CSV table of C-alpha atoms and ligand atoms in Angstrom, one decimal:
chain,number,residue,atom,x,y,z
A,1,UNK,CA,0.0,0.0,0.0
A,2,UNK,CA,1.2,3.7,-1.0
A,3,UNK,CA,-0.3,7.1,0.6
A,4,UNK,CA,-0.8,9.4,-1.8
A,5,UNK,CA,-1.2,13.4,-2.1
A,6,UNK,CA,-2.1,14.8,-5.5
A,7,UNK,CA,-0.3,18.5,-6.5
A,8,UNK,CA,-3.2,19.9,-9.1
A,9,UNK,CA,-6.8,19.3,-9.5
A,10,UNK,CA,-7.0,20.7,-13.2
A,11,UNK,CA,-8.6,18.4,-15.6
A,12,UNK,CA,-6.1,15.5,-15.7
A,13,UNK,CA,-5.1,15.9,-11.5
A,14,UNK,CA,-8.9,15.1,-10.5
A,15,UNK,CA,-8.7,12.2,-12.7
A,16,UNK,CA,-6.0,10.9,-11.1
A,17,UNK,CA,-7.4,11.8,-7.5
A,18,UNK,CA,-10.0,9.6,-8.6
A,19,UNK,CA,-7.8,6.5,-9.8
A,20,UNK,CA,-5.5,7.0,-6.8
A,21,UNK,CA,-8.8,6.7,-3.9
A,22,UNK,CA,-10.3,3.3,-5.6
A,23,UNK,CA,-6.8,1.9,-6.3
A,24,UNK,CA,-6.5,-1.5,-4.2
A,25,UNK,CA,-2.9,-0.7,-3.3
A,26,UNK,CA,-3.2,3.0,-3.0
A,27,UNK,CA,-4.7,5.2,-0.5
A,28,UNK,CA,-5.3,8.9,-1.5
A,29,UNK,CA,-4.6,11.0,1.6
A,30,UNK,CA,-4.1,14.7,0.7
A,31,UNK,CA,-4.7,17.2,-2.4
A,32,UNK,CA,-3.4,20.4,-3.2
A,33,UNK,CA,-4.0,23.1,-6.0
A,34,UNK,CA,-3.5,27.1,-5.7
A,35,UNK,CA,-6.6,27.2,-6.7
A,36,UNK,CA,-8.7,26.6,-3.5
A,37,UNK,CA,-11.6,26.0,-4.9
A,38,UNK,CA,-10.6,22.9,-7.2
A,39,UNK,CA,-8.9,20.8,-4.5
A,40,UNK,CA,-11.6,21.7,-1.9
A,41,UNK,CA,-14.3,20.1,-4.8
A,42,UNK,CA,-12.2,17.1,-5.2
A,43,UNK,CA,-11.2,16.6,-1.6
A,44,UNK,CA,-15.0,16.8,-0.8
A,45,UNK,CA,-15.8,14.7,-3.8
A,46,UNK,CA,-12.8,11.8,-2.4
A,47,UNK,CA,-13.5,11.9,1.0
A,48,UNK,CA,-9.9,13.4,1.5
A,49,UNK,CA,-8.1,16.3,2.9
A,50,UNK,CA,-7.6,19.3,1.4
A,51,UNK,CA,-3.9,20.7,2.3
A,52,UNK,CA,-3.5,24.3,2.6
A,53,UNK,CA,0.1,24.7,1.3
A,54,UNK,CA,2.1,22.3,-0.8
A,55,UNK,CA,4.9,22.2,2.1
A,56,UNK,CA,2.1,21.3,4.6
A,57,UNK,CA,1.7,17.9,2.1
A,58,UNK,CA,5.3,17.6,2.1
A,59,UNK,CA,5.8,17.9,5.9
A,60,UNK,CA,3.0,15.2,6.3
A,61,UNK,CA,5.2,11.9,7.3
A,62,UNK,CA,1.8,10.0,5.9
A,63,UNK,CA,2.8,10.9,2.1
A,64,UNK,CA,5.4,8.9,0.5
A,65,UNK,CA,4.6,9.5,-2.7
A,66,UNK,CA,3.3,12.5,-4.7
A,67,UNK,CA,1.5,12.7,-7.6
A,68,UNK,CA,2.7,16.5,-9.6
A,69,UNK,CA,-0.6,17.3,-12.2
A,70,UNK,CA,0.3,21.2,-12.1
A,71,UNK,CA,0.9,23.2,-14.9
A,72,UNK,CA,3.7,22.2,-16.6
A,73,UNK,CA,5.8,25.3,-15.6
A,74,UNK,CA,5.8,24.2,-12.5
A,75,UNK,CA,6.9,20.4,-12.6
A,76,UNK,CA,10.5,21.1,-11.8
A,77,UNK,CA,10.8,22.9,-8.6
A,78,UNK,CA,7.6,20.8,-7.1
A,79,UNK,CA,9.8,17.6,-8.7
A,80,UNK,CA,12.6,18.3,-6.7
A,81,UNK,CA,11.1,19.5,-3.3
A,82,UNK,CA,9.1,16.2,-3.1
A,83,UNK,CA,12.3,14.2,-4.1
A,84,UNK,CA,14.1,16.6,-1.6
A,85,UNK,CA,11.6,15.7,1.0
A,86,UNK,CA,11.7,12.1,0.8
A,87,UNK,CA,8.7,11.0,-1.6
A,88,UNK,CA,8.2,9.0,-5.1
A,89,UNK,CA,7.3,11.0,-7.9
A,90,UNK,CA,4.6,10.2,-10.9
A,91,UNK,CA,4.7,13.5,-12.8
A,92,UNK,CA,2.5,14.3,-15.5
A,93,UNK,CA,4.5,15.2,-19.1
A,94,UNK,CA,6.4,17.1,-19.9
A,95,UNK,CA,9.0,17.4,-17.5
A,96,UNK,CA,9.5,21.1,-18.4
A,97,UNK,CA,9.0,23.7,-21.2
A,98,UNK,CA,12.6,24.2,-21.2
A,99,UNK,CA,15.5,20.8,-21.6
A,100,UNK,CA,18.5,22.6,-19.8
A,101,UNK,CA,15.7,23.1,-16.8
A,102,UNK,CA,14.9,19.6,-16.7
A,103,UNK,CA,18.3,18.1,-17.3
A,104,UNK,CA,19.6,20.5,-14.4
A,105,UNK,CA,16.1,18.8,-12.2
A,106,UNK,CA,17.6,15.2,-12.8
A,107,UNK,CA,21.3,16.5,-12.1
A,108,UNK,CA,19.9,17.5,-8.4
A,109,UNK,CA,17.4,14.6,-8.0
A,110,UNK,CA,20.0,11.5,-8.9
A,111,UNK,CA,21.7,11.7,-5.4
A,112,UNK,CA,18.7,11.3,-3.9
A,113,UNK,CA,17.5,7.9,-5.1
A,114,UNK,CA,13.9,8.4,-5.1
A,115,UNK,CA,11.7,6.8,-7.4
A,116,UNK,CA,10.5,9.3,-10.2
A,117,UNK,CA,8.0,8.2,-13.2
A,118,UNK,CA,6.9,10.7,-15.9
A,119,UNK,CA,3.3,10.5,-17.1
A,120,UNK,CA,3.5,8.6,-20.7
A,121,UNK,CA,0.3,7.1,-20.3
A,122,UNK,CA,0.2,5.6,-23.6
A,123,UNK,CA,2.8,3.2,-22.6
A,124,UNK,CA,0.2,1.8,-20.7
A,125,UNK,CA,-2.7,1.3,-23.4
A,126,UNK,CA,-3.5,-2.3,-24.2
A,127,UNK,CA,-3.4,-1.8,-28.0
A,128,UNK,CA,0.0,0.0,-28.3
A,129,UNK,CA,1.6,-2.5,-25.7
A,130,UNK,CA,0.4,-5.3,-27.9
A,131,UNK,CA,1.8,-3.9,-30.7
A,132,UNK,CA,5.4,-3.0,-29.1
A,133,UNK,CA,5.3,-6.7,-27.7
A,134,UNK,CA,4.8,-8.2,-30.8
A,135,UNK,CA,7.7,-5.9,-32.6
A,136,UNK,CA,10.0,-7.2,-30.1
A,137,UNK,CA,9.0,-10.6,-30.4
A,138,UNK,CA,9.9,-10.6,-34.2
A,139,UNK,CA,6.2,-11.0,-35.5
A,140,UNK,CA,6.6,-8.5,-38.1
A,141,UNK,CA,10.3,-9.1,-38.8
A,142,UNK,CA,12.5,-6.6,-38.6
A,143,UNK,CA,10.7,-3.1,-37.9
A,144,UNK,CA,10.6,-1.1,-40.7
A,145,UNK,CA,8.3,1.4,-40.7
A,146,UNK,CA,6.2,3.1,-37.7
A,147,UNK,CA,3.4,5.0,-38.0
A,148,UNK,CA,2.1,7.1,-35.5
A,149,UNK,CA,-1.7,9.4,-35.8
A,150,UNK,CA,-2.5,11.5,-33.1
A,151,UNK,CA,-5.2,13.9,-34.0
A,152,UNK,CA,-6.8,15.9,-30.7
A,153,UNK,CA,-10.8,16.9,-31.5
A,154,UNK,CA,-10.5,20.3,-31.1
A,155,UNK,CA,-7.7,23.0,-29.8
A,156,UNK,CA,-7.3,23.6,-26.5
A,157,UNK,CA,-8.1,27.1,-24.8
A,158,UNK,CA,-5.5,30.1,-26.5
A,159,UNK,CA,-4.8,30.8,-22.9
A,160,UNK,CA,-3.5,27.1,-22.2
A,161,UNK,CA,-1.6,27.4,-25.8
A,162,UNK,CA,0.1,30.3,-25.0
A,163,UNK,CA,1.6,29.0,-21.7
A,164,UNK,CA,2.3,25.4,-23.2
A,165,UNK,CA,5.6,25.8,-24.9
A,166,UNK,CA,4.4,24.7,-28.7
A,167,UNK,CA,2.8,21.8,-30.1
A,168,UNK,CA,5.9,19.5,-30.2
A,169,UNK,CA,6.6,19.8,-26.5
A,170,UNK,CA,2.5,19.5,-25.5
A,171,UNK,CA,1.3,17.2,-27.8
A,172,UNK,CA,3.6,15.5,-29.7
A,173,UNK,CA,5.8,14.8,-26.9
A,174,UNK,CA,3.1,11.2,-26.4
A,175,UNK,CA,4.1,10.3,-30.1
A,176,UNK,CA,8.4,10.9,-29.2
A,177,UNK,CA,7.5,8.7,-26.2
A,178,UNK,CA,5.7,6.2,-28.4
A,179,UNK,CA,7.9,6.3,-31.3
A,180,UNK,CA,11.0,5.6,-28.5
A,181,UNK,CA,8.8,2.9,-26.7
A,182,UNK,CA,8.6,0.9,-29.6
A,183,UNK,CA,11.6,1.7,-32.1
A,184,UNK,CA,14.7,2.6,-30.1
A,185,UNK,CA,16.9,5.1,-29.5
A,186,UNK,CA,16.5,7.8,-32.7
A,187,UNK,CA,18.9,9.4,-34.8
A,188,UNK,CA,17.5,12.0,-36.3
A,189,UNK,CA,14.2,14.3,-36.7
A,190,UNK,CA,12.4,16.7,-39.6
A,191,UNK,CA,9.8,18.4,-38.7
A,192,UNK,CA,7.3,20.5,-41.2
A,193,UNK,CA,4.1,21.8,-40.0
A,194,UNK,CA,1.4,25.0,-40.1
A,195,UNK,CA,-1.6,26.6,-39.1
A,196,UNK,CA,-4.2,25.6,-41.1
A,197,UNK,CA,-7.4,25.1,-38.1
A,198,UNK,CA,-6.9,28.6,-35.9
A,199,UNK,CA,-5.3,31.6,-36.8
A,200,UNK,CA,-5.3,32.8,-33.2
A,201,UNK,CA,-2.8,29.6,-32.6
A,202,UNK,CA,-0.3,31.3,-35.3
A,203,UNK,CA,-0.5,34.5,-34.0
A,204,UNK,CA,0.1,33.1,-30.8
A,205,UNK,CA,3.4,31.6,-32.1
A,206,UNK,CA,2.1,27.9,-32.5
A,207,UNK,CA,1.6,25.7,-35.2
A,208,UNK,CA,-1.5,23.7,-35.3
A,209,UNK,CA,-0.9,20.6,-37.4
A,210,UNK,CA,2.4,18.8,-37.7
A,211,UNK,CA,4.2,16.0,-39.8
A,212,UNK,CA,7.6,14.7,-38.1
A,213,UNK,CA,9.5,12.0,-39.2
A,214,UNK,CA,12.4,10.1,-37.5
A,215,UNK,CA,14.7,7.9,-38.1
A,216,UNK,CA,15.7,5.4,-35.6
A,217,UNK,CA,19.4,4.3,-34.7
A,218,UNK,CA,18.0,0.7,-35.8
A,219,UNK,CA,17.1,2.3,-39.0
A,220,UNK,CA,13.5,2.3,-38.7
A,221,UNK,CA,11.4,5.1,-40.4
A,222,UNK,CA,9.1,6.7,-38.1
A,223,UNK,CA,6.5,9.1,-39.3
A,224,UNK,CA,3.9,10.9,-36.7
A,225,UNK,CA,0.8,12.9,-38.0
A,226,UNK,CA,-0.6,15.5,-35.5
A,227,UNK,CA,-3.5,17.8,-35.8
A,228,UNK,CA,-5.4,19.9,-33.4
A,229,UNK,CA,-8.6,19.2,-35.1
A,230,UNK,CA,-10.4,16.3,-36.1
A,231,UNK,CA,-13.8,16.0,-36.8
A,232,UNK,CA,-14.4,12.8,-35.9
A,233,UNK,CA,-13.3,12.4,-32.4
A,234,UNK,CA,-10.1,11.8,-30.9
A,235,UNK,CA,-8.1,10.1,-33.2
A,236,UNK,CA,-4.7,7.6,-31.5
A,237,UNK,CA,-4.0,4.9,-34.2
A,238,UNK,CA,-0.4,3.2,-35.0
A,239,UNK,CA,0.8,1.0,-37.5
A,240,UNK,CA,4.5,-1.0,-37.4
A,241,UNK,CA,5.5,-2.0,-41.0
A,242,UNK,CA,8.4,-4.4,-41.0
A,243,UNK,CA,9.5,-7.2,-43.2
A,244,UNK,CA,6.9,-10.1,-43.0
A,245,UNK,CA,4.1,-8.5,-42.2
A,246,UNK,CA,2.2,-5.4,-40.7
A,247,UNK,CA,0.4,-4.6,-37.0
A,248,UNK,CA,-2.5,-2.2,-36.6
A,249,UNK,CA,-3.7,-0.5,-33.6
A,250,UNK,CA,-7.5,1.2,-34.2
A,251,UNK,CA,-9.6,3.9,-32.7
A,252,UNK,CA,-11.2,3.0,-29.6
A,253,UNK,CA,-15.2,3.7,-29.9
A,254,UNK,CA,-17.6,4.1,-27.2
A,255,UNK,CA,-19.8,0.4,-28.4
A,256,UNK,CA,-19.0,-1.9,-30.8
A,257,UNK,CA,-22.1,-1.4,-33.0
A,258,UNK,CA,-21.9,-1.0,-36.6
A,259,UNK,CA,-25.1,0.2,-38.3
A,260,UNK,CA,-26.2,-1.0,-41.9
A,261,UNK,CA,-28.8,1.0,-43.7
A,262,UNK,CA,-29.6,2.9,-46.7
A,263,UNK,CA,-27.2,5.7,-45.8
A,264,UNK,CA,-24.2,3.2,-45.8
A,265,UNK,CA,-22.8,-0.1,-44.4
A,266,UNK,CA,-20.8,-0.6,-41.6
A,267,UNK,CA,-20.9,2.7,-39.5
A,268,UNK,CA,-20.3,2.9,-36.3
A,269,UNK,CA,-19.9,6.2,-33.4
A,270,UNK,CA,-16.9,8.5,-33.7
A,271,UNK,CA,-14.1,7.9,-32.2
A,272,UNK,CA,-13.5,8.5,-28.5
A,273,UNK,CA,-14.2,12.0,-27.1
A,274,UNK,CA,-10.4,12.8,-25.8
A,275,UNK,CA,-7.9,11.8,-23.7
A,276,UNK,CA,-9.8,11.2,-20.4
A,277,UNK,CA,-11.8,8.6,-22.2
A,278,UNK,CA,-9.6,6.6,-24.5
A,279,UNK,CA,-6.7,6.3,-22.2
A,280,UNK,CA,-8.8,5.2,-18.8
A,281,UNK,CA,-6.9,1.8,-19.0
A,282,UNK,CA,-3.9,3.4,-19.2
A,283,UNK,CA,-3.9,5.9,-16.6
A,284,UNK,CA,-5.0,3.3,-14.1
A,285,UNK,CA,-2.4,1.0,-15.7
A,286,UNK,CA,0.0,3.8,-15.2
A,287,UNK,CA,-0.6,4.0,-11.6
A,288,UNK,CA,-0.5,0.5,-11.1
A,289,UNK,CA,3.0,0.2,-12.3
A,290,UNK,CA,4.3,3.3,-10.6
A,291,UNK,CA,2.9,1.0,-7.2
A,292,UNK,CA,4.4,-1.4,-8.3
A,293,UNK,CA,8.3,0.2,-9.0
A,294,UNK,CA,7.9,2.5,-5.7
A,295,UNK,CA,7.2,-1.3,-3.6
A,296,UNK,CA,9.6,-3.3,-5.2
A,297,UNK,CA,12.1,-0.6,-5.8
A,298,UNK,CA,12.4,-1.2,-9.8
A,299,UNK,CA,13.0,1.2,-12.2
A,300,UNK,CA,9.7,2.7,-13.3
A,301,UNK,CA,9.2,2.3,-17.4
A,302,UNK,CA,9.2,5.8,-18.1
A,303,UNK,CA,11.2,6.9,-16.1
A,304,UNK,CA,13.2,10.8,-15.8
A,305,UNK,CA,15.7,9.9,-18.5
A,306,UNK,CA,12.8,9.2,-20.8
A,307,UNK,CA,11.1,12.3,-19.9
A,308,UNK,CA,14.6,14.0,-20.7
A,309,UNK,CA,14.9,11.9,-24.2
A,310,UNK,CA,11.4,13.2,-25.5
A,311,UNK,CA,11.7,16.5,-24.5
A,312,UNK,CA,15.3,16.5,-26.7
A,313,UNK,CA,12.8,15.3,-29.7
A,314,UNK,CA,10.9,18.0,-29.1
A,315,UNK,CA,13.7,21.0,-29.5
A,316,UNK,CA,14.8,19.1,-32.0
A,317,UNK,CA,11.4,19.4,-34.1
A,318,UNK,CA,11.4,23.0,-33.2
A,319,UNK,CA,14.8,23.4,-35.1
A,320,UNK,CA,13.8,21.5,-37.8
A,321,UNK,CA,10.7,23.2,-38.3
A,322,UNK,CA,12.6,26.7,-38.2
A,323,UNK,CA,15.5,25.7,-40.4
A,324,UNK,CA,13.2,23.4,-42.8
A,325,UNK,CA,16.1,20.9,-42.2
A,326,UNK,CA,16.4,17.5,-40.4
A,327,UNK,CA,18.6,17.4,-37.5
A,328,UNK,CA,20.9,15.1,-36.6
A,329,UNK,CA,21.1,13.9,-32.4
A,330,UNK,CA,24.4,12.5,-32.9
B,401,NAD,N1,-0.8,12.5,-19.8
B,401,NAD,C1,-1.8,13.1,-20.4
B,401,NAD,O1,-2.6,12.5,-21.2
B,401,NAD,C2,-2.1,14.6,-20.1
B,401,NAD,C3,-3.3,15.2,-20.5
B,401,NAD,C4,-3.5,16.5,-20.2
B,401,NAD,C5,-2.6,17.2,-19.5
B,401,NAD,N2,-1.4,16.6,-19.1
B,401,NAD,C6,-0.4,17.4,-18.4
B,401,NAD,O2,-0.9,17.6,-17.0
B,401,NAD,C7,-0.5,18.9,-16.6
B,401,NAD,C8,-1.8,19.6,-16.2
B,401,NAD,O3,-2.7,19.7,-17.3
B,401,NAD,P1,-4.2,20.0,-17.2
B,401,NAD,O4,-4.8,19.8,-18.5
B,401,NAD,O5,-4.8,19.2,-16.0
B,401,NAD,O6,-4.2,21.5,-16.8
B,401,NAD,P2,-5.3,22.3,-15.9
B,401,NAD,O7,-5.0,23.8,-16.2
B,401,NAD,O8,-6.7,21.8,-16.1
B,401,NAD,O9,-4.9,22.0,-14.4
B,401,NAD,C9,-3.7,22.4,-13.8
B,401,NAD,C10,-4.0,22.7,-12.3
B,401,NAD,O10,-2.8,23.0,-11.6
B,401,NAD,C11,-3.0,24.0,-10.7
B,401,NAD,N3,-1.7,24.6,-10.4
B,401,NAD,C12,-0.9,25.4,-11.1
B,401,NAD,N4,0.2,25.7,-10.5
B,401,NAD,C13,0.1,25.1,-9.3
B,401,NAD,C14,1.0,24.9,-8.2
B,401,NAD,N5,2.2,25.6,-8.1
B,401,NAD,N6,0.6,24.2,-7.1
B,401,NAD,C15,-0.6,23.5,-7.1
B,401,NAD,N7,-1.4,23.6,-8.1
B,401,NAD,C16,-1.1,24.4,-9.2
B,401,NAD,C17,-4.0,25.0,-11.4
B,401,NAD,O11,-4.7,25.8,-10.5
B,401,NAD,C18,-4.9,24.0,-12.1
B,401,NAD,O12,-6.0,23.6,-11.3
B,401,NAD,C19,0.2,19.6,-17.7
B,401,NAD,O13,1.6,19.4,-17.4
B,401,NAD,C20,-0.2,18.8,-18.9
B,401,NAD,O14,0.9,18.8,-19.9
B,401,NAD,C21,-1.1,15.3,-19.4
């Protein structure tokens, strides 16, 4: 059993809360956000205590591991005051907006020992496991090619795009992760994009849809499509290519219907509404394994270095995009 305290009861921290109460080997004790309001609503909703300051959760000897669901901009210093005061870490992605901030975080955390898991949830999903498993086991051959679609169903708040240091370190950072996960070490990454679904994302300094493509020190080809619009739901698919065959992972939908009429054959709901929904096995997945590594003392699967790797991807795809060339990672 691990007590828990939650930092940030935004839209992903009170999902966690959530997991983290009904978890069998979990017990939720404390939540904190500067925003009074949300963690009083989710403590009241959990049955748990609201903390008043972030050092009161950290003073509490109870707590011995924290659970950082903040704004990204603040991952870092709560990272290293809850390693600092003697607690496992499951912090959500990214690490930081900035890599020399969070390489200097792992630097100042490594002495300490403490276990530290960054929040690549799709790791966890059933489908993309299956398909990494089966890679490795040589079902396809040798991989080839990987194909990664991640399309969110609409753009997040301006506000929230502003603050969120660009698409590649938001949102593409899950596909860097992925494309790591289940191809290797990489090599090198171009990166083209523009703003074709909100101006306001341009002016803003952003780009709103995004090809990248990798290669992998194995040789693989990676390619990973990002948009922030789809009209048809949320839209996570990948496909490994290699050389005796192919593997698929699909949309999730909300049934398994398919409706055959007049109007067409075969047609079934849209694709899962966002993240929340299509990824509920793998957040509680998630958490299971990060029990699991702070009890036996294993390294967790996506661990800091990893957090550190994706975010390098994701300068990287900023440089490519500015310079329209690929670039190298030596
Ligand atoms: N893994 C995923 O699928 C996934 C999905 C969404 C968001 N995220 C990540 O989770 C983090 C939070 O995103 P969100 O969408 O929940 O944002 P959000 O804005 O809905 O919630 C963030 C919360 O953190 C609180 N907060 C900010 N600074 C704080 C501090 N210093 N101490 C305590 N509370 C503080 C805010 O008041 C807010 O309630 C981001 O880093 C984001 O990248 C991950």
């Amino acid at each position: 059993m691990i007590r828990f305290a939650v930092l940030g009861c935004g839209r992903i921290g009170r999902m966690h809360a959530r997991n983290l109460a009904r978890h069998p080997r979990a017990e939720l004790i404390s939540v904190f956000d500067i925003a009074a309001k949300a963690a009083a609503d989710t403590a009241a909703e959990l049955g748990v205590t609201a903390a008043a300051t972030v050092e009161d959760v950290l003073a509490d000897s109870r707590v011995q591991a924290v659970l950082i669901a903040t704004s990204t901009d603040t991952h870092v210093p709560l990272i290293i005051a809850a390693a600092k005061a003697g607690k496992a870490v499951l912090c959500e992605k990214p690490i930081d907006l900035d890599l020399k901030r969070a390489e200097a975080c792992g630097a100042q955390i490594a002495p300490l020992k403490t276990t530290v898991m960054i929040g690549f949830n799709r790791r966890f999903d059933p489908s993309f496991r299956a398909v990494r498993e089966k890679v490795l086991a040589g079902e396809i051959g040798t991989l080839e090619q990987l194909i990664i679609t991640s399309r969110d169903p609409s753009p997040p708040p301006i506000a929230y795009v502003k603050v969120s240091g660009g698409i590649f370190r938001d949102m593409t950072i899950h596909d860097f992760d992925l494309a790591r996960y289940m191809a290797g070490d990489i090599e090198s990454v171009y990166a083209t994009g523009g703003c074709l679904v909100d101006p306001e994302i341009g002016a803003a300094g952003d780009i709103d849809v995004a090809m990248v493509v990798l290669r992998a020190k194995s040789g693989a080809l990676i390619h990973i499509n990002n948009s922030r619009r789809c009209a048809y739901g949320y839209d996570q698919r990948v496909e490994a290519f290699g050389a005796t065959g192919m593997l698929q992972a699909q949309n999730r939908f909300a049934t398994s219907v398919q409706h055959w009429s007049k109007a067409g054959t075969g047609t079934r709901d849209t694709a899962q509404p966002f993240f929340i929904e299509r990824y509920a096995e793998a957040y509680a997945a998630e958490i299971d394994h990060f029990v699991e590594s702070v009890l036996t003392g294993h390294t967790p699967m996506s661990d800091f270095s990893d957090g550190v790797a994706a975010l390098k991807l994701a300068e990287a795809a900023g440089e490519s995009l500015r310079s329209g060339k690929a670039v190298s990672l030596g």
